[in-house]
Amino acid sequence: MKLKEGKEELDKISSSFCIAKWKQVTIHLENGLTHSCHHPRVHKIPLDELKNNPGALHNTKYKINLRKQMLNNEFIPECEYCNIVECNKNNEKQGIYSDRIFKSTDSWAWKYKDECITEVENVYPSYLEVSFSSVCNCTCLYCSPQFSNAWKKEIEKFGAYKTKDNSKSLKDYSFENTSKDTNPYIKAFWEWWPDVYPHLHTFRITGGEPLLSNETFKVMDYISKNPKQNFKFNINSNLSISDELFEKFIQELKTIKSEVIIFTSNEAYDKKSEYIRVGMNYNKWLKRIKRILKEIPNSKVSIMAAYNVLSISSFQEFLEDIWKLKNTKINDKYISKRILIDVPYITNPRYLSVNIIDNSFIKYIKENLDFMKSKFIEYSIPGTSKYTPGFEDFEIRGMERLIPFISEAKNKDSERKDFKIFIDEHDKRYGTTFLEIFPEYREFYEMCGKI
Ligand code: SF4
Ligand code: SF4
């Protein structure tokens, strides 16, 4: 389905209708939070709705109400991420579409379009993402105590950051039900799982770091023993776990016959990447990606670049590493289509969002775009699987969305002030010096300090 036609078809139903609100769900089983899709804030799954109905893990009354509002053509405030893109009509003229269109026209969503109009309450997702635990070995800057217990430990030790809204404060998150033995959400998941599994196009495990949870290996085992057609097993990993655990993961992956996609995040190069993602080793991360692609032939690796204000200056070198991977041959075949990059930009916390930067930094993004376009994938023999390696259309479009997002932002002072407060405090806690790693940000950093 082409994006333009997809948008026209969706808009005939309603200009806020988005299939992701029905068919895509992320459920944080460690604390009972959910959202459809991943852009809006999470909301709590009420335990009384879960009694006798494990499907309420996805079909909360709150979400059912949103689906009804979408069908009534009502504005959905929690869908800000897409609203911003769609409000600017120039975007559409330039072929830039919101995730409402990208997601709804995806293969896991589009075929359910008509079904969504008639069924809003008892919906089985086709794209199910769960986290079993928030145990993690990293403290990526944009993440939070809710998703990483390493962040929780840091805040317990040092307190929240003294930004305008007391960033990362433990008061803002829900931590109950973290024991896996008594957790009602994990119990409901295992009750629901045999019913929902046959409906799944994609099952994805997120975290925390999923490989630090035994439930992950239990569910991988189930999938391995119950293979099904047209099914994708996806898993997030920071690929920064111990050598032993990585080895166990590789061996378990070898038993799964479905298509496997490993999602791993990164959005900067080398030391800058390690500053943004505390706990990762950039070179080890790259080597592990190569090993997966080599040893798991039914696998793809998708790099999620959580593009943020600190990604800008080294994104070119990072892209060049991705390009080298794409240009590699395994068993005499280019692996270009097995290593993909998606560029969602972060909007929260606002002080790390790329749109706090001044427009002079847009030149870096233009350079990235020129590079990607110069390496555009070419299907040299149409109708055959032969091609020259390169970046796909959707990868380039993801990057293009950054420019309007930066240039349209206004009143950035409060976020810039918070940026300086956060970075200085973070340096103090981790013994780092921001300007040694990011000297090209000096002018911007000093300007933030003067606000
Ligand atoms: S409209 Fe956008 S933000 Fe809302 S559910 Fe769809 S894709 Fe997500
Ligand atoms: S690896 Fe994932 S869960 Fe852990 S801190 Fe980073 S973003 Fe958060």
Short mmCIF file of C-alpha atoms and ligand atoms in Angstrom, two decimals:
data_model
loop_
_atom_site.label_atom_id
_atom_site.label_comp_id
_atom_site.label_asym_id
_atom_site.label_seq_id
_atom_site.Cartn_x
_atom_site.Cartn_y
_atom_site.Cartn_z
CA MET A 1 0.00 0.00 0.00
CA LYS A 2 1.47 3.37 -1.01
CA LEU A 3 1.47 6.02 1.70
CA LYS A 4 -0.51 8.60 -0.27
CA GLU A 5 -3.32 6.16 -1.13
CA GLY A 6 -3.21 4.75 2.40
CA LYS A 7 -3.76 8.21 3.87
CA GLU A 8 -6.68 8.88 1.54
CA GLU A 9 -8.34 5.59 2.53
CA LEU A 10 -7.80 6.21 6.24
CA ASP A 11 -9.09 9.78 6.03
CA LYS A 12 -12.30 8.54 4.43
CA ILE A 13 -12.98 6.83 7.77
CA SER A 14 -11.67 9.65 9.94
CA SER A 15 -8.72 12.02 9.95
CA SER A 16 -7.61 10.66 13.33
CA PHE A 17 -8.26 6.96 12.59
CA CYS A 18 -5.13 4.92 13.21
CA ILE A 19 -5.06 1.12 13.06
CA ALA A 20 -2.19 1.05 15.58
CA LYS A 21 -4.69 1.90 18.34
CA TRP A 22 -6.35 -1.47 17.67
CA LYS A 23 -3.69 -3.81 16.40
CA GLN A 24 -0.47 -2.67 18.04
CA VAL A 25 0.19 -2.74 21.74
CA THR A 26 3.07 -2.51 24.14
CA ILE A 27 2.45 -3.93 27.60
CA HIS A 28 4.88 -3.40 30.45
CA LEU A 29 4.07 -6.46 32.52
CA GLU A 30 6.43 -5.52 35.33
CA ASN A 31 4.16 -2.62 36.33
CA GLY A 32 0.94 -2.94 34.31
CA LEU A 33 1.41 0.01 31.97
CA THR A 34 0.36 -0.02 28.34
CA HIS A 35 0.07 2.14 25.24
CA SER A 36 -0.94 1.75 21.59
CA CYS A 37 1.35 2.73 19.85
CA HIS A 38 4.67 3.57 21.52
CA HIS A 39 4.43 7.37 21.04
CA PRO A 40 1.65 8.31 23.50
CA ARG A 41 2.29 8.18 27.23
CA VAL A 42 1.58 4.87 28.91
CA HIS A 43 -1.56 4.35 31.00
CA LYS A 44 -2.29 1.91 33.80
CA ILE A 45 -4.17 -1.35 33.25
CA PRO A 46 -6.78 -1.40 36.04
CA LEU A 47 -6.58 -4.68 37.95
CA ASP A 48 -10.38 -4.89 38.25
CA GLU A 49 -10.64 -4.88 34.42
CA LEU A 50 -8.15 -7.75 34.32
CA LYS A 51 -10.21 -10.01 36.59
CA ASN A 52 -11.68 -12.83 34.44
CA ASN A 53 -10.41 -11.13 31.27
CA PRO A 54 -6.67 -11.31 30.54
CA GLY A 55 -7.43 -9.57 27.22
CA ALA A 56 -7.81 -6.35 29.24
CA LEU A 57 -4.02 -6.27 29.13
CA HIS A 58 -4.68 -4.68 25.71
CA ASN A 59 -8.37 -3.68 25.72
CA THR A 60 -8.49 -1.24 28.63
CA LYS A 61 -11.60 0.95 28.91
CA TYR A 62 -9.36 3.98 28.39
CA LYS A 63 -8.12 2.62 25.04
CA ILE A 64 -11.57 1.46 23.91
CA ASN A 65 -12.77 5.02 24.43
CA LEU A 66 -9.93 6.40 22.30
CA ARG A 67 -10.84 4.02 19.48
CA LYS A 68 -14.42 5.30 19.59
CA GLN A 69 -13.14 8.90 19.48
CA MET A 70 -10.99 8.06 16.46
CA LEU A 71 -13.97 6.62 14.62
CA ASN A 72 -15.89 9.83 15.47
CA ASN A 73 -13.20 11.92 13.79
CA GLU A 74 -12.18 13.50 17.10
CA PHE A 75 -8.77 15.03 17.82
CA ILE A 76 -6.61 12.70 19.95
CA PRO A 77 -4.29 14.77 22.19
CA GLU A 78 -2.08 11.80 23.12
CA CYS A 79 -1.19 11.39 19.43
CA GLU A 80 0.88 14.61 19.43
CA TYR A 81 3.74 12.89 17.61
CA CYS A 82 1.58 12.44 14.51
CA ASN A 83 -0.49 15.60 14.97
CA ILE A 84 2.64 17.77 14.63
CA VAL A 85 3.60 16.15 11.32
CA GLU A 86 0.06 16.26 9.91
CA CYS A 87 -0.70 19.87 10.91
CA ASN A 88 1.98 21.06 8.51
CA LYS A 89 0.38 20.55 5.10
CA ASN A 90 3.71 21.13 3.36
CA ASN A 91 4.88 17.81 4.74
CA GLU A 92 2.33 15.89 2.74
CA LYS A 93 3.20 17.83 -0.42
CA GLN A 94 6.81 16.76 0.07
CA GLY A 95 5.79 13.15 0.63
CA ILE A 96 6.47 13.28 4.39
CA TYR A 97 3.86 11.31 6.32
CA SER A 98 3.13 10.73 9.99
CA ASP A 99 3.47 7.41 11.76
CA ARG A 100 -0.34 7.17 11.69
CA ILE A 101 0.07 6.48 7.96
CA PHE A 102 3.30 4.47 8.19
CA LYS A 103 1.92 2.18 10.87
CA SER A 104 -1.62 1.80 9.53
CA THR A 105 -0.36 0.77 6.09
CA ASP A 106 2.11 -1.74 7.46
CA SER A 107 1.58 -5.44 6.74
CA TRP A 108 0.54 -6.19 10.35
CA ALA A 109 -2.16 -3.52 10.23
CA TRP A 110 -3.72 -2.72 6.87
CA LYS A 111 -5.69 -5.93 6.32
CA TYR A 112 -7.63 -5.27 9.57
CA LYS A 113 -8.85 -1.83 8.51
CA ASP A 114 -12.50 -2.87 8.02
CA GLU A 115 -12.54 -5.07 11.12
CA CYS A 116 -11.44 -2.08 13.24
CA ILE A 117 -14.57 -0.14 12.27
CA THR A 118 -16.87 -2.84 13.64
CA GLU A 119 -14.94 -4.11 16.66
CA VAL A 120 -13.54 -1.75 19.27
CA GLU A 121 -13.74 -3.81 22.46
CA ASN A 122 -12.49 -7.37 22.03
CA VAL A 123 -9.49 -6.85 19.85
CA TYR A 124 -6.55 -9.21 19.48
CA PRO A 125 -3.41 -7.32 18.56
CA SER A 126 -1.47 -8.49 15.54
CA TYR A 127 1.65 -6.69 16.78
CA LEU A 128 2.22 -7.45 20.44
CA GLU A 129 5.15 -6.08 22.37
CA VAL A 130 5.75 -6.94 26.01
CA SER A 131 8.36 -6.29 28.63
CA PHE A 132 8.68 -8.77 31.46
CA SER A 133 11.00 -6.75 33.59
CA SER A 134 12.75 -3.42 33.85
CA VAL A 135 16.06 -5.00 34.85
CA CYS A 136 18.74 -3.35 32.73
CA ASN A 137 22.49 -2.96 32.72
CA CYS A 138 22.44 0.48 31.07
CA THR A 139 21.35 4.03 31.87
CA CYS A 140 20.76 5.61 28.47
CA LEU A 141 20.32 9.36 28.94
CA TYR A 142 16.78 9.61 27.59
CA CYS A 143 15.52 6.51 29.43
CA SER A 144 13.93 6.53 32.88
CA PRO A 145 13.64 4.58 36.16
CA GLN A 146 10.39 3.13 34.88
CA PHE A 147 12.15 1.25 32.07
CA SER A 148 15.59 0.64 33.55
CA ASN A 149 16.20 -0.44 37.12
CA ALA A 150 19.77 0.84 36.72
CA TRP A 151 18.22 4.31 36.39
CA LYS A 152 16.07 3.61 39.45
CA LYS A 153 19.19 2.76 41.44
CA GLU A 154 20.90 5.95 40.30
CA ILE A 155 17.97 8.11 41.40
CA GLU A 156 17.72 6.29 44.72
CA LYS A 157 21.38 7.09 45.31
CA PHE A 158 21.62 10.66 43.98
CA GLY A 159 18.04 11.94 43.73
CA ALA A 160 16.13 13.39 40.76
CA TYR A 161 17.71 15.92 38.39
CA LYS A 162 16.95 19.52 39.31
CA THR A 163 15.38 20.43 35.99
CA LYS A 164 12.10 22.33 35.80
CA ASP A 165 10.02 19.19 36.27
CA ASN A 166 12.44 17.31 38.56
CA SER A 167 13.45 14.91 35.81
CA LYS A 168 13.55 11.14 36.52
CA SER A 169 11.93 11.65 39.91
CA LEU A 170 10.77 8.30 41.28
CA LYS A 171 7.49 9.95 42.25
CA ASP A 172 6.51 10.10 38.57
CA TYR A 173 6.57 6.35 38.05
CA SER A 174 4.75 3.25 39.16
CA PHE A 175 6.90 0.45 40.55
CA GLU A 176 4.44 -1.91 42.21
CA ASN A 177 4.11 -5.56 41.30
CA THR A 178 7.72 -6.00 40.34
CA SER A 179 8.02 -9.47 41.89
CA LYS A 180 7.57 -12.00 39.12
CA ASP A 181 5.99 -14.60 41.43
CA THR A 182 3.10 -12.39 42.52
CA ASN A 183 2.81 -10.11 39.54
CA PRO A 184 -0.83 -10.23 38.28
CA TYR A 185 0.13 -8.86 34.87
CA ILE A 186 2.65 -11.62 34.15
CA LYS A 187 0.09 -14.16 35.41
CA ALA A 188 -2.54 -12.67 33.04
CA PHE A 189 -0.01 -12.73 30.20
CA TRP A 190 0.59 -16.48 30.47
CA GLU A 191 -3.22 -17.04 30.59
CA TRP A 192 -3.74 -14.87 27.50
CA TRP A 193 -0.69 -16.07 25.55
CA PRO A 194 -2.12 -19.36 24.03
CA ASP A 195 -5.19 -17.38 22.81
CA VAL A 196 -3.32 -14.41 21.42
CA TYR A 197 -0.36 -16.30 19.88
CA PRO A 198 -2.33 -17.64 16.85
CA HIS A 199 -3.40 -14.04 15.98
CA LEU A 200 0.08 -12.62 16.01
CA HIS A 201 1.90 -11.36 12.98
CA THR A 202 4.68 -10.04 15.21
CA PHE A 203 5.66 -10.68 18.78
CA ARG A 204 8.28 -8.45 20.25
CA ILE A 205 10.00 -8.48 23.61
CA THR A 206 11.33 -5.28 25.04
CA GLY A 207 12.69 -4.29 28.43
CA GLY A 208 14.68 -3.28 30.46
CA GLU A 209 17.17 -5.54 28.82
CA PRO A 210 15.04 -8.59 27.86
CA LEU A 211 17.98 -10.98 27.92
CA LEU A 212 18.29 -10.40 31.67
CA SER A 213 14.81 -11.95 32.23
CA ASN A 214 14.15 -15.73 32.37
CA GLU A 215 10.62 -15.14 31.00
CA THR A 216 12.27 -14.15 27.70
CA PHE A 217 13.95 -17.52 27.32
CA LYS A 218 10.69 -19.25 28.39
CA VAL A 219 8.68 -17.55 25.66
CA MET A 220 11.42 -18.15 23.07
CA ASP A 221 11.22 -21.81 24.01
CA TYR A 222 7.41 -21.80 23.46
CA ILE A 223 7.84 -20.23 20.02
CA SER A 224 10.54 -22.68 19.11
CA LYS A 225 8.28 -25.64 20.08
CA ASN A 226 5.14 -24.16 18.44
CA PRO A 227 6.32 -22.84 15.08
CA LYS A 228 3.75 -21.05 12.93
CA GLN A 229 3.62 -19.56 9.47
CA ASN A 230 3.79 -15.85 8.69
CA PHE A 231 5.11 -14.96 12.07
CA LYS A 232 7.96 -12.71 13.11
CA PHE A 233 9.78 -12.97 16.39
CA ASN A 234 11.29 -9.63 17.37
CA ILE A 235 13.39 -8.82 20.36
CA ASN A 236 15.02 -5.64 21.63
CA SER A 237 18.45 -5.86 23.10
CA ASN A 238 21.17 -3.39 23.89
CA LEU A 239 23.60 -6.21 22.93
CA SER A 240 25.74 -5.08 25.85
CA ILE A 241 25.13 -8.09 28.10
CA SER A 242 27.83 -10.53 29.27
CA ASP A 243 29.58 -12.81 26.76
CA GLU A 244 27.96 -15.83 28.44
CA LEU A 245 24.43 -14.51 28.09
CA PHE A 246 25.02 -13.40 24.52
CA GLU A 247 26.17 -16.94 23.71
CA LYS A 248 22.99 -18.40 25.29
CA PHE A 249 20.92 -15.99 23.19
CA ILE A 250 22.65 -17.03 19.95
CA GLN A 251 22.04 -20.73 20.71
CA GLU A 252 18.33 -20.11 21.52
CA LEU A 253 17.89 -18.06 18.33
CA LYS A 254 19.18 -21.00 16.31
CA THR A 255 16.13 -23.05 17.43
CA ILE A 256 13.56 -20.53 16.12
CA LYS A 257 12.56 -21.13 12.53
CA SER A 258 10.44 -17.99 11.97
CA GLU A 259 11.87 -14.72 10.78
CA VAL A 260 13.77 -13.08 13.62
CA ILE A 261 14.43 -9.36 13.95
CA ILE A 262 16.75 -8.05 16.62
CA PHE A 263 16.13 -4.39 17.43
CA THR A 264 19.04 -2.61 18.96
CA SER A 265 19.36 1.09 19.64
CA ASN A 266 22.12 3.47 18.81
CA GLU A 267 22.28 6.95 17.34
CA ALA A 268 25.85 8.21 17.61
CA TYR A 269 29.42 7.09 17.05
CA ASP A 270 31.99 5.57 19.38
CA LYS A 271 32.62 7.63 22.57
CA LYS A 272 29.66 9.90 21.89
CA SER A 273 27.45 6.85 21.66
CA GLU A 274 28.87 5.51 24.93
CA TYR A 275 28.15 8.88 26.60
CA ILE A 276 24.51 8.74 25.48
CA ARG A 277 24.16 5.04 26.31
CA VAL A 278 25.97 4.53 29.59
CA GLY A 279 26.92 0.84 29.84
CA MET A 280 27.47 0.09 26.17
CA ASN A 281 30.70 -0.63 24.33
CA TYR A 282 30.36 0.64 20.77
CA ASN A 283 32.85 -1.71 19.12
CA LYS A 284 31.53 -4.79 20.91
CA TRP A 285 28.02 -3.79 19.89
CA LEU A 286 29.06 -3.64 16.22
CA LYS A 287 30.84 -7.01 16.40
CA ARG A 288 27.80 -8.69 17.94
CA ILE A 289 25.56 -7.38 15.17
CA LYS A 290 27.92 -8.93 12.62
CA ARG A 291 27.89 -12.25 14.48
CA ILE A 292 24.07 -12.41 14.57
CA LEU A 293 23.84 -11.67 10.86
CA LYS A 294 26.43 -14.33 10.11
CA GLU A 295 25.16 -17.15 12.34
CA ILE A 296 21.37 -16.64 12.20
CA PRO A 297 20.47 -16.70 8.50
CA ASN A 298 16.75 -16.07 9.19
CA SER A 299 17.59 -12.88 11.09
CA LYS A 300 17.59 -9.17 10.43
CA VAL A 301 18.99 -6.46 12.65
CA SER A 302 17.10 -3.21 12.90
CA ILE A 303 18.90 -0.28 14.45
CA MET A 304 16.60 2.13 16.23
CA ALA A 305 18.26 5.50 16.33
CA ALA A 306 16.58 7.36 19.18
CA TYR A 307 17.72 10.56 17.55
CA ASN A 308 18.36 13.24 20.13
CA VAL A 309 20.23 16.50 20.51
CA LEU A 310 23.55 14.70 21.05
CA SER A 311 23.22 12.52 17.95
CA ILE A 312 23.69 15.31 15.45
CA SER A 313 27.43 15.79 15.23
CA SER A 314 28.55 12.16 14.91
CA PHE A 315 25.59 10.71 13.05
CA GLN A 316 27.60 10.81 9.81
CA GLU A 317 30.34 8.51 11.15
CA PHE A 318 27.67 6.29 12.64
CA LEU A 319 25.88 6.07 9.27
CA GLU A 320 29.17 5.19 7.60
CA ASP A 321 29.52 2.20 9.95
CA ILE A 322 25.98 1.12 9.05
CA TRP A 323 26.82 1.53 5.40
CA LYS A 324 29.90 -0.71 5.81
CA LEU A 325 27.66 -3.36 7.37
CA LYS A 326 25.15 -3.09 4.55
CA ASN A 327 27.96 -3.46 2.06
CA THR A 328 29.21 -6.73 3.62
CA LYS A 329 28.75 -10.08 1.90
CA ILE A 330 27.85 -13.25 3.80
CA ASN A 331 27.80 -16.51 1.83
CA ASP A 332 28.39 -14.44 -1.25
CA LYS A 333 25.27 -12.29 -0.69
CA TYR A 334 25.10 -8.65 0.32
CA ILE A 335 23.39 -8.27 3.68
CA SER A 336 22.13 -4.76 2.96
CA LYS A 337 18.47 -5.69 3.41
CA ARG A 338 19.18 -7.54 6.67
CA ILE A 339 20.59 -4.49 8.44
CA LEU A 340 18.19 -1.58 8.61
CA ILE A 341 18.05 1.75 10.36
CA ASP A 342 14.99 3.57 11.63
CA VAL A 343 15.27 7.15 12.86
CA PRO A 344 12.51 8.03 15.33
CA TYR A 345 13.34 11.23 17.21
CA ILE A 346 12.77 11.46 20.91
CA THR A 347 10.31 14.03 22.25
CA ASN A 348 10.68 13.16 25.91
CA PRO A 349 12.56 14.32 27.93
CA ARG A 350 12.17 17.59 26.09
CA TYR A 351 15.63 18.85 27.09
CA LEU A 352 17.24 16.05 25.06
CA SER A 353 15.01 16.48 22.04
CA VAL A 354 16.87 17.46 18.89
CA ASN A 355 14.51 20.40 18.40
CA ILE A 356 16.22 22.41 21.16
CA ILE A 357 19.24 22.89 18.90
CA ASP A 358 19.65 26.01 16.80
CA ASN A 359 19.06 25.83 13.09
CA SER A 360 22.79 26.06 12.30
CA PHE A 361 23.05 22.35 13.16
CA ILE A 362 20.65 21.41 10.35
CA LYS A 363 23.69 21.33 8.02
CA TYR A 364 24.77 18.08 9.68
CA ILE A 365 21.42 16.46 8.88
CA LYS A 366 21.56 17.67 5.31
CA GLU A 367 25.00 16.06 5.00
CA ASN A 368 23.56 12.79 6.39
CA LEU A 369 20.72 12.93 3.90
CA ASP A 370 23.06 13.57 0.97
CA PHE A 371 25.16 10.60 2.08
CA MET A 372 22.15 8.29 2.40
CA LYS A 373 20.76 9.37 -0.95
CA SER A 374 24.14 8.79 -2.61
CA LYS A 375 23.97 5.22 -1.28
CA PHE A 376 20.37 4.60 -2.25
CA ILE A 377 19.64 0.89 -2.78
CA GLU A 378 19.39 -0.08 -6.41
CA TYR A 379 17.44 -3.07 -7.52
CA SER A 380 19.63 -3.72 -10.51
CA ILE A 381 17.54 -6.49 -12.03
CA PRO A 382 13.83 -5.82 -11.43
CA GLY A 383 11.94 -8.95 -10.47
CA THR A 384 15.02 -10.76 -9.20
CA SER A 385 16.64 -10.71 -5.79
CA LYS A 386 19.83 -9.16 -7.12
CA TYR A 387 20.55 -5.61 -6.04
CA THR A 388 23.32 -3.23 -5.16
CA PRO A 389 23.45 -2.54 -1.42
CA GLY A 390 22.29 0.75 0.05
CA PHE A 391 19.79 2.65 2.17
CA GLU A 392 16.09 1.98 1.58
CA ASP A 393 13.53 4.65 0.82
CA PHE A 394 11.91 4.40 4.27
CA GLU A 395 15.28 4.80 5.97
CA ILE A 396 15.91 8.06 4.13
CA ARG A 397 12.39 9.33 4.78
CA GLY A 398 12.79 8.71 8.50
CA MET A 399 15.78 11.03 8.41
CA GLU A 400 13.96 13.67 6.36
CA ARG A 401 11.33 14.14 9.08
CA LEU A 402 13.97 15.63 11.37
CA ILE A 403 14.35 18.91 9.51
CA PRO A 404 10.76 20.20 9.90
CA PHE A 405 10.76 18.94 13.49
CA ILE A 406 13.78 21.13 14.32
CA SER A 407 12.98 24.19 12.26
CA GLU A 408 9.36 24.48 13.45
CA ALA A 409 10.16 24.37 17.17
CA LYS A 410 9.67 27.63 19.11
CA ASN A 411 10.34 28.85 22.68
CA LYS A 412 13.22 26.53 23.41
CA ASP A 413 14.67 28.44 26.39
CA SER A 414 13.23 26.35 29.16
CA GLU A 415 14.42 23.07 27.58
CA ARG A 416 17.86 24.52 26.84
CA LYS A 417 18.23 25.61 30.44
CA ASP A 418 17.27 22.10 31.56
CA PHE A 419 19.74 20.59 29.08
CA LYS A 420 22.66 22.36 30.79
CA ILE A 421 21.39 21.42 34.27
CA PHE A 422 21.02 17.78 33.27
CA ILE A 423 24.39 17.48 31.51
CA ASP A 424 26.34 19.13 34.36
CA GLU A 425 24.71 16.93 36.98
CA HIS A 426 25.19 13.81 34.85
CA ASP A 427 28.89 14.61 34.41
CA LYS A 428 29.20 14.96 38.17
CA ARG A 429 27.56 11.59 38.80
CA TYR A 430 29.59 9.67 36.19
CA GLY A 431 32.90 11.54 36.30
CA THR A 432 32.66 12.59 32.65
CA THR A 433 33.30 15.95 30.97
CA PHE A 434 30.75 16.79 28.33
CA LEU A 435 32.90 19.22 26.35
CA GLU A 436 35.78 16.75 26.08
CA ILE A 437 33.50 14.33 24.25
CA PHE A 438 31.36 16.92 22.46
CA PRO A 439 33.67 19.92 21.86
CA GLU A 440 31.60 21.01 18.83
CA TYR A 441 28.67 21.76 21.17
CA ARG A 442 30.63 24.38 23.18
CA GLU A 443 28.84 27.43 21.81
CA PHE A 444 25.43 25.82 22.24
CA TYR A 445 26.24 24.50 25.72
CA GLU A 446 27.49 27.92 26.88
CA MET A 447 24.46 29.63 25.40
CA CYS A 448 22.22 27.21 27.37
CA GLY A 449 24.14 28.09 30.52
CA LYS A 450 23.36 31.80 30.08
CA ILE A 451 19.58 31.34 30.04
S1 SF4 B 1 -1.88 8.38 15.49
FE1 SF4 B 1 0.35 8.27 15.67
S2 SF4 B 1 0.78 8.46 17.85
FE2 SF4 B 1 -1.41 7.92 17.63
S3 SF4 B 1 -1.48 5.71 17.75
FE3 SF4 B 1 -1.31 6.22 15.61
S4 SF4 B 1 0.87 6.18 15.14
FE4 SF4 B 1 0.64 6.27 17.35
S1 SF4 B 2 19.07 -0.28 27.22
FE1 SF4 B 2 16.92 0.22 26.94
S2 SF4 B 2 15.96 -0.04 28.94
FE2 SF4 B 2 18.16 0.01 29.25
S3 SF4 B 2 18.58 2.15 29.74
FE3 SF4 B 2 18.87 1.90 27.54
S4 SF4 B 2 16.91 2.45 26.62
FE4 SF4 B 2 16.56 2.07 28.81
#
